[in-house]
Short mmCIF file of C-alpha atoms in Angstrom, two decimals:
data_model
loop_
_atom_site.label_atom_id
_atom_site.label_comp_id
_atom_site.label_asym_id
_atom_site.label_seq_id
_atom_site.Cartn_x
_atom_site.Cartn_y
_atom_site.Cartn_z
CA MET W 1 111.55 95.16 95.81
CA CYS W 2 108.69 95.03 98.21
CA GLY W 3 105.52 96.44 97.22
CA ILE W 4 103.44 99.77 99.44
CA VAL W 5 100.61 100.98 98.97
CA GLY W 6 98.88 103.97 101.04
CA LEU W 7 95.51 105.88 100.98
CA PHE W 8 94.56 109.37 102.88
CA LEU W 9 90.91 110.15 103.09
CA LYS W 10 89.81 113.48 102.96
CA LYS W 11 86.57 113.46 103.38
CA ASP W 12 84.24 110.76 105.77
CA ASP W 13 82.15 108.98 103.06
CA LEU W 14 84.65 106.61 101.91
CA ARG W 15 85.67 105.61 105.98
CA PRO W 16 83.71 102.41 106.11
CA GLN W 17 85.64 101.26 103.43
CA LEU W 18 89.02 102.32 103.91
CA GLY W 19 90.41 98.54 104.97
CA ASP W 20 88.52 97.02 102.07
CA MET W 21 90.11 99.73 99.52
CA LEU W 22 93.40 99.33 101.53
CA THR W 23 93.66 95.36 101.32
CA ASP W 24 92.36 95.41 97.23
CA MET W 25 95.53 97.45 97.04
CA LEU W 26 98.05 95.45 98.95
CA ILE W 27 96.90 92.33 97.16
CA THR W 28 97.46 94.03 93.62
CA MET W 29 101.03 94.46 94.99
CA THR W 30 101.57 90.70 96.25
CA ASP W 31 104.33 89.75 93.74
CA ARG W 32 106.46 92.32 94.38
CA GLY W 33 107.02 90.93 98.02
CA PRO W 34 105.61 87.64 99.18
CA ASP W 35 107.66 87.53 102.08
CA SER W 36 105.33 89.00 104.73
CA ALA W 37 102.77 91.83 104.72
CA GLY W 38 100.93 94.31 107.10
CA ILE W 39 99.07 97.06 107.35
CA ALA W 40 98.58 99.97 109.57
CA ILE W 41 94.95 101.49 109.83
CA TYR W 42 93.93 104.72 111.51
CA GLY W 43 90.35 103.69 113.32
CA ASP W 44 87.48 105.80 113.43
CA GLU W 45 87.67 107.82 116.63
CA ALA W 46 90.70 108.61 118.47
CA GLY W 47 90.19 106.95 122.28
CA PRO W 48 91.81 105.67 124.95
CA LEU W 49 95.25 104.16 124.28
CA LYS W 50 95.60 101.08 122.01
CA MET W 51 98.31 98.91 122.21
CA THR W 52 98.52 95.98 118.98
CA VAL W 53 100.26 93.13 120.52
CA GLN W 54 101.27 89.59 118.69
CA SER W 55 101.81 85.98 119.83
CA ASP W 56 102.78 83.12 118.10
CA ALA W 57 100.91 81.70 120.81
CA PRO W 58 97.97 83.44 121.25
CA ALA W 59 95.96 80.65 123.19
CA VAL W 60 98.09 80.75 125.52
CA ASP W 61 99.43 84.10 126.29
CA PHE W 62 96.09 86.15 125.56
CA ALA W 63 94.46 83.51 128.06
CA GLY W 64 93.47 86.07 130.63
CA LEU W 65 95.93 88.80 129.75
CA ASP W 66 93.68 91.90 129.86
CA VAL W 67 92.92 90.72 133.66
CA ALA W 68 96.44 90.31 134.79
CA LEU W 69 97.30 93.75 133.03
CA ALA W 70 94.29 95.23 134.92
CA GLY W 71 95.81 94.15 138.15
CA ILE W 72 99.20 95.78 137.27
CA LEU W 73 97.90 99.15 136.02
CA GLU W 74 94.82 98.88 138.64
CA ALA W 75 92.60 99.95 136.28
CA PRO W 76 90.12 98.45 133.83
CA VAL W 77 91.91 96.88 130.71
CA THR W 78 90.08 95.19 127.19
CA MET W 79 91.26 93.32 124.83
CA LYS W 80 90.04 92.26 121.18
CA VAL W 81 91.61 88.99 120.04
CA ILE W 82 92.12 88.56 116.65
CA ASP W 83 94.10 85.78 115.13
CA THR W 84 97.25 86.15 116.41
CA HIS W 85 97.15 89.63 117.36
CA ALA W 86 95.47 91.35 120.32
CA VAL W 87 94.64 95.17 120.72
CA LEU W 88 94.56 96.04 124.08
CA SER W 89 92.62 99.60 125.59
CA LEU W 90 94.35 100.68 128.17
CA PRO W 91 93.95 103.62 130.71
CA GLU W 92 95.61 106.62 130.42
CA GLY W 93 99.31 106.72 131.84
CA GLY W 94 99.85 103.05 131.82
CA GLU W 95 101.66 102.93 128.77
CA ALA W 96 104.94 102.43 130.13
CA ALA W 97 103.99 99.69 133.14
CA ALA W 98 102.15 98.17 130.27
CA ARG W 99 105.48 98.00 127.75
CA SER W 100 107.50 96.51 130.58
CA PHE W 101 104.91 93.94 131.92
CA LEU W 102 104.43 92.31 127.91
CA ASP W 103 108.33 92.53 127.29
CA ALA W 104 108.76 90.13 130.47
CA ARG W 105 105.80 87.83 129.50
CA GLY W 106 107.63 87.61 125.59
CA ILE W 107 104.95 89.12 123.54
CA ARG W 108 105.72 91.67 120.63
CA ILE W 109 104.15 94.75 120.67
CA MET W 110 103.10 95.70 116.86
CA GLY W 111 102.07 99.60 117.83
CA ALA W 112 100.78 101.95 120.10
CA GLY W 113 98.18 105.06 120.15
CA THR W 114 95.33 106.12 120.27
CA SER W 115 94.08 105.71 116.54
CA MET W 116 96.22 103.24 114.96
CA GLU W 117 96.25 99.44 114.81
CA ILE W 118 98.72 97.58 112.90
CA PHE W 119 98.59 93.58 112.05
CA LYS W 120 101.04 91.88 110.36
CA GLU W 121 102.51 88.33 109.98
CA ILE W 122 104.43 86.68 107.11
CA GLY W 123 102.29 85.55 104.30
CA LEU W 124 100.60 87.00 101.56
CA PRO W 125 98.55 90.08 101.66
CA LYS W 126 95.47 87.98 100.94
CA ASP W 127 95.92 85.52 103.67
CA VAL W 128 97.23 88.41 106.19
CA ALA W 129 94.66 90.37 105.05
CA ALA W 130 91.71 87.73 105.47
CA ARG W 131 93.05 86.24 109.05
CA PHE W 132 92.82 90.10 110.92
CA GLY W 133 89.67 91.05 108.72
CA ILE W 134 90.88 94.41 107.75
CA ARG W 135 88.57 94.65 105.05
CA GLY W 136 85.89 94.98 107.41
CA MET W 137 87.75 97.91 109.17
CA GLY W 138 86.69 101.48 108.47
CA GLY W 139 89.00 104.55 109.12
CA SER W 140 90.79 107.55 108.18
CA HIS W 141 93.55 106.83 106.65
CA GLY W 142 96.15 104.04 106.39
CA ILE W 143 99.35 102.27 104.68
CA GLY W 144 100.58 98.79 104.39
CA HIS W 145 103.43 96.71 102.99
CA THR W 146 103.99 93.44 101.31
CA ARG W 147 108.04 92.44 101.89
CA MET W 148 110.85 91.09 99.91
CA ALA W 149 113.40 90.73 103.30
CA THR W 150 116.58 91.75 101.68
CA GLU W 151 118.13 93.23 104.67
CA SER W 152 116.82 90.82 108.00
CA ALA W 153 114.88 88.00 108.74
CA VAL W 154 111.60 86.77 107.53
CA THR W 155 109.53 87.17 110.53
CA THR W 156 106.37 88.95 112.18
CA MET W 157 108.49 91.44 113.88
CA GLY W 158 110.36 92.16 110.34
CA ALA W 159 107.35 92.67 108.62
CA HIS W 160 106.17 96.60 107.73
CA PRO W 161 104.80 98.54 108.92
CA PHE W 162 107.33 99.37 111.76
CA SER W 163 105.90 101.79 115.18
CA THR W 164 108.53 103.35 116.96
CA SER W 165 105.66 105.59 118.61
CA ALA W 166 102.74 106.72 119.21
CA ASP W 167 100.34 106.74 116.09
CA GLN W 168 103.37 106.57 114.42
CA CYS W 169 104.14 103.84 111.34
CA LEU W 170 106.78 104.09 108.47
CA VAL W 171 106.69 101.71 105.50
CA HIS W 172 109.63 101.39 103.56
CA ASN W 173 110.46 100.30 99.99
CA GLY W 174 114.41 99.95 99.30
CA SER W 175 117.46 99.81 101.48
CA LEU W 176 119.36 101.69 103.59
CA SER W 177 123.26 101.13 103.48
CA ASN W 178 124.17 103.32 106.99
CA HIS W 179 121.56 101.45 109.34
CA ASN W 180 123.97 100.50 111.75
CA GLN W 181 125.66 103.61 112.33
CA MET W 182 121.90 105.37 112.45
CA ARG W 183 120.78 102.20 114.60
CA ARG W 184 124.24 103.40 117.66
CA ARG W 185 122.75 107.32 117.02
CA LEU W 186 119.58 106.47 117.61
CA THR W 187 119.82 103.96 120.54
CA GLU W 188 122.33 106.75 122.11
CA LYS W 189 119.02 109.50 121.73
CA GLY W 190 116.79 106.80 123.11
CA PHE W 191 115.19 105.44 120.10
CA ALA W 192 116.68 102.14 120.42
CA PRO W 193 115.28 99.85 117.28
CA LYS W 194 114.04 96.16 118.52
CA THR W 195 115.18 94.09 115.74
CA GLN W 196 117.97 94.17 112.99
CA ASN W 197 115.27 95.77 110.07
CA ASP W 198 116.79 98.70 108.65
CA THR W 199 113.61 100.11 108.06
CA GLU W 200 112.99 99.93 111.74
CA VAL W 201 115.95 102.40 112.12
CA ALA W 202 113.74 104.93 109.54
CA ALA W 203 110.97 104.78 111.67
CA CYS W 204 112.72 105.17 114.96
CA TYR W 205 114.46 107.81 112.96
CA ILE W 206 111.32 109.71 112.36
CA SER W 207 110.09 109.10 115.94
CA SER W 208 113.05 110.81 117.14
CA ARG W 209 112.84 113.93 115.30
CA LEU W 210 108.64 114.46 116.16
CA ALA W 211 109.81 113.88 119.61
CA GLU W 212 112.62 116.70 119.16
CA GLY W 213 109.47 118.99 118.15
CA VAL W 214 109.73 119.24 114.36
CA ASN W 215 106.27 118.45 112.13
CA LEU W 216 106.36 115.62 109.83
CA GLY W 217 107.21 117.38 106.99
CA GLU W 218 110.39 118.40 108.57
CA ALA W 219 110.98 115.09 109.83
CA LEU W 220 110.84 113.56 106.25
CA GLU W 221 112.98 116.14 104.98
CA GLY W 222 115.66 114.87 107.53
CA THR W 223 115.35 111.49 106.28
CA LEU W 224 117.48 112.91 102.58
CA GLU W 225 120.70 114.37 105.12
CA ASP W 226 120.75 111.84 107.73
CA LEU W 227 119.89 108.23 105.89
CA ASP W 228 121.77 106.75 103.06
CA GLY W 229 120.95 104.16 100.26
CA PHE W 230 117.37 103.65 98.46
CA PHE W 231 114.31 104.61 100.16
CA THR W 232 110.57 105.43 99.25
CA PHE W 233 108.99 105.81 102.54
CA VAL W 234 105.34 106.27 103.31
CA VAL W 235 104.74 107.26 106.99
CA GLY W 236 101.43 107.77 108.60
CA THR W 237 100.93 109.69 111.75
CA ARG W 238 97.39 110.54 113.88
CA ASN W 239 96.35 112.87 111.86
CA GLY W 240 99.02 113.23 109.06
CA PHE W 241 100.30 110.86 105.70
CA GLY W 242 103.76 111.32 104.13
CA VAL W 243 105.76 110.50 101.10
CA VAL W 244 109.47 110.56 100.46
CA ARG W 245 111.98 109.08 97.90
CA ASP W 246 115.57 108.97 98.00
CA PRO W 247 117.86 111.70 95.35
CA ILE W 248 118.47 108.95 93.04
CA ALA W 249 114.39 108.16 93.09
CA CYS W 250 115.36 104.10 91.79
CA LYS W 251 112.17 103.05 93.65
CA PRO W 252 109.04 103.63 91.77
CA ALA W 253 106.14 105.20 92.96
CA VAL W 254 103.04 106.85 92.00
CA MET W 255 100.24 108.95 93.67
CA ALA W 256 96.83 109.58 92.95
CA GLU W 257 94.87 112.56 93.93
CA THR W 258 91.16 113.05 93.85
CA GLU W 259 88.75 115.42 96.23
CA ASP W 260 87.93 112.20 98.02
CA TYR W 261 91.31 110.73 98.76
CA VAL W 262 95.42 110.67 97.95
CA ALA W 263 96.80 107.35 97.57
CA PHE W 264 100.29 106.24 97.27
CA GLY W 265 101.08 102.85 94.93
CA SER W 266 104.10 101.37 93.82
CA GLU W 267 102.71 100.79 90.44
CA TYR W 268 99.96 102.48 88.84
CA ARG W 269 97.89 98.77 89.07
CA ALA W 270 97.12 99.17 92.55
CA PHE W 271 95.00 102.22 91.92
CA ALA W 272 93.17 100.22 89.45
CA LYS W 273 89.73 99.77 91.43
CA LEU W 274 89.96 102.85 93.46
CA PRO W 275 86.96 104.76 93.21
CA GLY W 276 87.26 108.07 90.68
CA ILE W 277 90.75 107.07 89.55
CA ASP W 278 89.88 107.60 86.02
CA ALA W 279 89.66 111.34 86.95
CA ALA W 280 92.26 110.96 89.37
CA ARG W 281 95.23 113.67 89.25
CA VAL W 282 98.14 110.68 89.21
CA TRP W 283 101.87 111.98 89.05
CA GLU W 284 105.31 110.55 90.09
CA PRO W 285 106.60 112.10 93.12
CA GLU W 286 109.60 114.02 92.85
CA PRO W 287 113.17 112.40 94.02
CA ALA W 288 114.18 114.11 97.35
CA THR W 289 111.06 116.04 97.73
CA VAL W 290 108.36 115.63 100.91
CA TYR W 291 104.79 115.38 100.28
CA PHE W 292 102.57 115.11 103.49
CA TRP W 293 98.82 115.71 104.22
CA GLU W 294 97.43 116.96 107.65
CA ARG W 295 94.06 116.99 108.60
CA MET N 1 89.28 96.03 63.69
CA GLN N 2 89.88 93.51 66.46
CA THR N 3 89.14 94.39 70.05
CA ILE N 4 90.67 92.42 73.09
CA ASP N 5 89.59 93.09 76.83
CA MET N 6 91.79 92.38 79.37
CA ALA N 7 89.26 91.89 82.07
CA THR N 8 88.34 89.13 79.99
CA THR N 9 91.39 87.70 78.23
CA PRO N 10 95.01 86.92 80.21
CA LEU N 11 98.16 88.92 79.26
CA ARG N 12 100.11 86.11 77.41
CA GLU N 13 97.15 85.38 75.23
CA LEU N 14 96.82 89.42 74.36
CA ASN N 15 100.51 89.32 73.40
CA ALA N 16 100.38 86.05 71.35
CA ALA N 17 97.95 87.44 69.39
CA LEU N 18 99.44 90.11 68.21
CA GLN N 19 102.86 88.88 68.02
CA ALA N 20 100.80 86.41 65.39
CA GLN N 21 100.65 88.78 63.17
CA ALA N 22 102.58 88.44 59.49
CA GLN N 23 104.09 91.10 57.62
CA GLN N 24 100.97 91.37 55.70
CA THR N 25 97.99 90.89 57.87
CA ASN N 26 94.98 92.17 57.34
CA GLN N 27 94.16 92.66 60.56
CA THR N 28 96.13 95.97 60.74
CA GLN N 29 93.57 97.59 63.89
CA TRP N 30 93.86 96.51 67.44
CA VAL N 31 91.98 97.86 70.54
CA ILE N 32 93.46 96.93 73.83
CA GLU N 33 90.66 97.61 76.56
CA ASN N 34 91.11 97.71 80.25
CA PRO N 35 95.06 97.54 80.71
CA ARG N 36 94.10 98.74 84.42
CA GLY N 37 98.24 99.19 84.62
CA ALA N 38 98.92 95.58 83.19
CA HIS N 39 102.83 94.90 82.87
CA ALA N 40 104.43 94.43 79.46
CA VAL N 41 101.19 94.93 77.24
CA ALA N 42 102.03 94.69 73.65
CA VAL N 43 105.65 93.63 73.84
CA GLY N 44 107.48 91.84 70.96
CA LEU N 45 105.63 93.54 68.00
CA ASP N 46 107.21 92.61 64.80
CA ALA N 47 104.25 93.38 62.17
CA PRO N 48 103.31 96.67 60.55
CA ILE N 49 100.22 96.59 62.70
CA GLU N 50 98.25 99.81 64.97
CA VAL N 51 97.72 99.03 68.23
CA THR N 52 95.32 101.37 70.64
CA VAL N 53 95.66 100.71 74.35
CA LYS N 54 92.75 102.15 75.97
CA GLY N 55 93.73 103.34 79.77
CA SER N 56 97.53 103.17 81.80
CA THR N 57 99.18 100.04 81.66
CA GLY N 58 102.55 99.44 83.84
CA TYR N 59 105.93 98.24 83.20
CA TYR N 60 107.73 97.78 79.34
CA LEU N 61 104.81 98.84 77.43
CA GLY N 62 105.62 97.89 73.67
CA GLY N 63 109.14 96.52 74.77
CA MET N 64 110.99 95.74 71.78
CA ASN N 65 108.92 96.84 68.94
CA LYS N 66 109.33 96.55 65.60
CA GLN N 67 107.34 97.68 63.00
CA ALA N 68 103.79 98.29 64.96
CA SER N 69 102.47 101.73 65.83
CA VAL N 70 100.96 101.99 69.50
CA HIS N 71 99.17 104.18 70.83
CA VAL N 72 98.19 104.10 74.95
CA THR N 73 95.53 107.15 75.97
CA GLY N 74 96.46 106.75 79.25
CA SER N 75 100.08 107.14 81.36
CA THR N 76 102.55 104.28 81.38
CA GLY N 77 104.71 102.75 83.83
CA PRO N 78 108.84 102.53 84.08
CA GLY N 79 110.50 100.98 80.85
CA VAL N 80 108.00 102.12 77.74
CA ALA N 81 109.32 101.48 74.30
CA GLU N 82 112.27 99.71 76.36
CA ASN N 83 114.97 98.41 72.96
CA MET N 84 112.46 99.32 70.43
CA MET N 85 113.93 98.70 66.74
CA SER N 86 111.46 100.42 64.77
CA GLY N 87 107.76 101.80 64.64
CA THR N 88 106.28 104.14 66.53
CA VAL N 89 104.57 104.60 70.37
CA VAL N 90 102.40 107.17 71.38
CA ILE N 91 101.69 108.05 74.99
CA GLU N 92 99.24 110.74 75.05
CA GLY N 93 99.48 110.94 79.40
CA ASP N 94 103.35 110.72 81.23
CA ALA N 95 105.61 107.94 81.21
CA SER N 96 107.30 106.43 84.26
CA GLN N 97 111.34 105.95 84.43
CA TYR N 98 113.79 105.55 81.87
CA ALA N 99 111.21 105.42 78.68
CA GLY N 100 112.95 104.25 75.63
CA ALA N 101 115.75 102.79 77.34
CA THR N 102 118.41 101.18 75.07
CA GLY N 103 116.01 101.97 71.76
CA HIS N 104 117.96 101.42 68.53
CA GLY N 105 115.28 103.09 66.32
CA GLY N 106 111.58 104.29 65.87
CA LEU N 107 109.81 107.09 67.28
CA LEU N 108 108.44 107.32 70.96
CA VAL N 109 106.31 110.37 71.60
CA ILE N 110 105.31 111.36 75.09
CA LYS N 111 102.86 114.24 75.15
CA GLY N 112 102.59 114.32 78.80
CA ASN N 113 105.79 114.38 81.02
CA ALA N 114 108.66 111.61 81.43
CA SER N 115 110.46 110.60 84.58
CA SER N 116 113.83 110.21 85.50
CA ARG N 117 116.11 108.78 82.88
CA CYS N 118 114.34 109.17 80.04
CA GLY N 119 116.42 108.10 76.87
CA ILE N 120 118.76 105.90 79.20
CA SER N 121 121.53 104.42 76.90
CA MET N 122 119.79 104.98 73.52
CA LYS N 123 120.93 103.74 70.71
CA GLY N 124 119.40 105.43 67.41
CA ILE N 125 115.92 105.67 68.94
CA ASP N 126 113.95 109.40 68.27
CA ILE N 127 112.11 110.77 71.39
CA VAL N 128 110.38 113.66 71.44
CA VAL N 129 108.71 114.28 74.99
CA HIS N 130 105.75 117.38 75.16
CA GLY N 131 106.17 117.88 78.91
CA ASN N 132 109.62 117.75 80.67
CA VAL N 133 112.00 115.25 81.78
CA GLY N 134 113.34 114.10 84.77
CA HIS N 135 116.64 113.61 86.51
CA MET N 136 119.77 111.79 84.61
CA SER N 137 117.99 111.83 81.25
CA ALA N 138 120.04 110.49 78.42
CA PHE N 139 122.50 108.98 80.74
CA MET N 140 125.27 107.05 78.30
CA ALA N 141 123.23 108.17 75.41
CA GLN N 142 124.97 106.81 72.20
CA SER N 143 123.28 107.79 69.01
CA GLY N 144 119.69 109.30 68.41
CA ASN N 145 117.50 112.53 69.27
CA LEU N 146 115.98 113.15 72.43
CA VAL N 147 113.51 116.47 72.41
CA VAL N 148 111.78 117.65 75.52
CA CYS N 149 109.40 120.56 75.04
CA GLY N 150 109.38 121.74 78.57
CA ASP N 151 112.54 121.51 81.11
CA ALA N 152 114.90 118.62 81.79
CA GLY N 153 115.91 117.56 85.45
CA ASP N 154 119.45 117.27 86.84
CA ALA N 155 122.55 115.76 84.84
CA LEU N 156 120.98 116.08 81.58
CA GLY N 157 123.01 113.44 79.29
CA ASP N 158 125.53 112.59 81.85
CA SER N 159 128.41 110.16 80.21
CA LEU N 160 127.05 111.16 76.63
CA TYR N 161 128.15 109.66 73.51
CA GLU N 162 127.10 110.81 70.14
CA ALA N 163 123.30 111.61 70.59
CA ARG N 164 121.71 114.69 70.06
CA LEU N 165 119.70 116.15 73.13
CA PHE N 166 117.19 119.63 71.97
CA VAL N 167 115.80 121.18 74.99
CA ARG N 168 112.89 124.24 74.96
CA GLY N 169 113.01 125.04 78.65
CA SER N 170 115.57 125.08 81.01
CA VAL N 171 117.82 122.48 82.01
CA LYS N 172 118.53 122.16 85.95
CA SER N 173 122.35 120.86 85.39
CA LEU N 174 123.88 119.14 83.03
CA GLY N 175 125.71 115.92 83.19
CA ALA N 176 129.92 115.14 82.93
CA ASP N 177 130.94 115.84 79.56
CA CYS N 178 127.24 117.22 78.51
CA ILE N 179 127.48 120.67 76.80
CA GLU N 180 125.49 123.16 75.13
CA LYS N 181 126.25 123.14 70.96
CA GLU N 182 125.58 125.31 68.33
CA MET N 183 122.37 124.76 66.53
CA ARG N 184 123.18 124.45 62.88
CA PRO N 185 120.78 124.37 59.77
CA GLU N 186 120.85 120.48 59.71
CA HIS N 187 119.57 120.65 63.57
CA LEU N 188 116.76 122.57 62.57
CA GLU N 189 116.10 120.29 60.21
CA ILE N 190 115.95 117.25 62.22
CA LEU N 191 114.37 118.73 64.81
CA ARG N 192 111.48 120.43 62.47
CA ASP N 193 110.89 116.49 61.12
CA LEU N 194 110.63 115.35 64.84
CA LEU N 195 108.43 117.86 65.92
CA ALA N 196 106.23 117.84 63.13
CA ARG N 197 105.92 113.89 63.59
CA ALA N 198 104.96 114.12 67.35
CA GLY N 199 102.66 116.72 66.49
CA ALA N 200 104.51 118.92 68.69
CA ASP N 201 103.01 122.49 69.18
CA ALA N 202 106.52 124.18 69.09
CA LYS N 203 109.24 126.00 66.48
CA PRO N 204 112.78 124.36 66.16
CA GLU N 205 114.15 127.89 66.86
CA GLU N 206 113.25 127.63 70.59
CA PHE N 207 115.50 124.87 71.07
CA LYS N 208 118.90 124.97 72.16
CA ARG N 209 120.91 122.06 71.04
CA TYR N 210 123.19 119.60 73.84
CA GLY N 211 125.85 117.15 73.11
CA SER N 212 129.02 115.23 74.17
CA ALA N 213 132.39 117.34 74.67
CA ARG N 214 133.76 113.93 73.94
CA LYS N 215 136.10 114.53 76.68
CA LEU N 216 135.58 111.32 78.21
CA TYR N 217 135.94 108.62 75.50
CA ASN N 218 139.74 108.16 76.15
CA PHE N 219 141.09 108.60 79.83
CA HIS N 220 143.10 111.41 79.98
CA VAL N 221 144.52 112.88 83.41
CA ASP N 222 143.61 116.69 82.71
CA HIS N 223 139.86 115.34 82.58
CA ALA N 224 139.81 113.23 85.30
CA GLY N 225 137.53 115.46 87.58
CA ALA N 226 134.94 115.22 85.31
CA TYR N 227 134.70 111.27 85.60
#
């Protein structure tokens, strides 16, 4: 099954409540998937490059990590540790060196960007959200996922959202049938997935298309041609939010729009607590149709 | 009138109360408040009661209904009135996928739009949609009537048996073995009755009728391409 949610704010008033609203939406979807949960949140300000990393032994792995990294990059690095995750702020142009340093130390990179932070772990949405203090986070938009694992192992790396390029992330309900073939093609193009998860292939696909210069809408159109299987994808970029369903559209999806926000949920009940939902325009996204918003 | 607030009453308790109503119950009017998208609201009813659900529901509202009249003021999730036997389910808003699936009888009225696979495998139910229906509607429908006052999506009536499909607007495409058929006086009469009972502001003469070409009932090599 899997449960997915997304929220894109059109106005600034609700920004401080973004994490709180997304958490409520995701907890409501818990019974669609108990294996792992995650949220990508686009923070209030776009600043220096941030990298969200994870370790199963944070006390050991994160001790002195900022100092060691600053030494490698020859510039100041700040680190905010939150449970098993840490958000590193890096100097401009330091991403590639930081990645190879972190990879060598066996520290997992969840995502990177100037605006986006990703928190994901094995467990139920309420526990994951509490561990990372998602309710207290503000921002402009975000997506979340509660997973029922079908195609790959229940691990932190197998949890959604998947981020394969700066400030991009994707959550998926469904399963892809040509992900092995696509994995080979994407690897040849330099967008190699790190896990055996089918969803990461979709995230890499979007990254590869955006890198080619198409816009988010065109990248989502491409999934209808190039990816085979069942899917509802919800994607985030630094300033955008998009939704697409496969042509059969078996996987459930509901959207709601008011003057203040656009919301996505696997089921309507995810919206029940949103402000003004009774007066919102609520609709089901059409199969093989791309919806996206950019600010 | 009985009022049950789902903000304070658990779903099982609500359904148990509704299912416990006898044939000659005095408690014929029920109002359900705060469904907030809950699943399986008012399912398995078997008494001539009238249930008003104030708000929107999730999966399987009114499933397996017999005798009861269920009225939803909002929209409903997937599988509304699935396997209905008799009675009426009326939705003021939209219905999600496979509305009225496998229904044996009764009347399902959707005043908004229905999504994909509306009336899939219907077996005698009557469905009237005031708006549009999505793709693969009436797939493998066996008996009953599907009335669409708006437009129909792709592959309407794919692999259809004997159900009658009436569409006022456009049909994006017809599914395998589904063809347009002549509208005879008896069909206009069926349609007039259904539109009146569903409160739909439409004239029977505005509709086209679609049905099975009956080429797929038995395997015939000349029709192999249609399977």
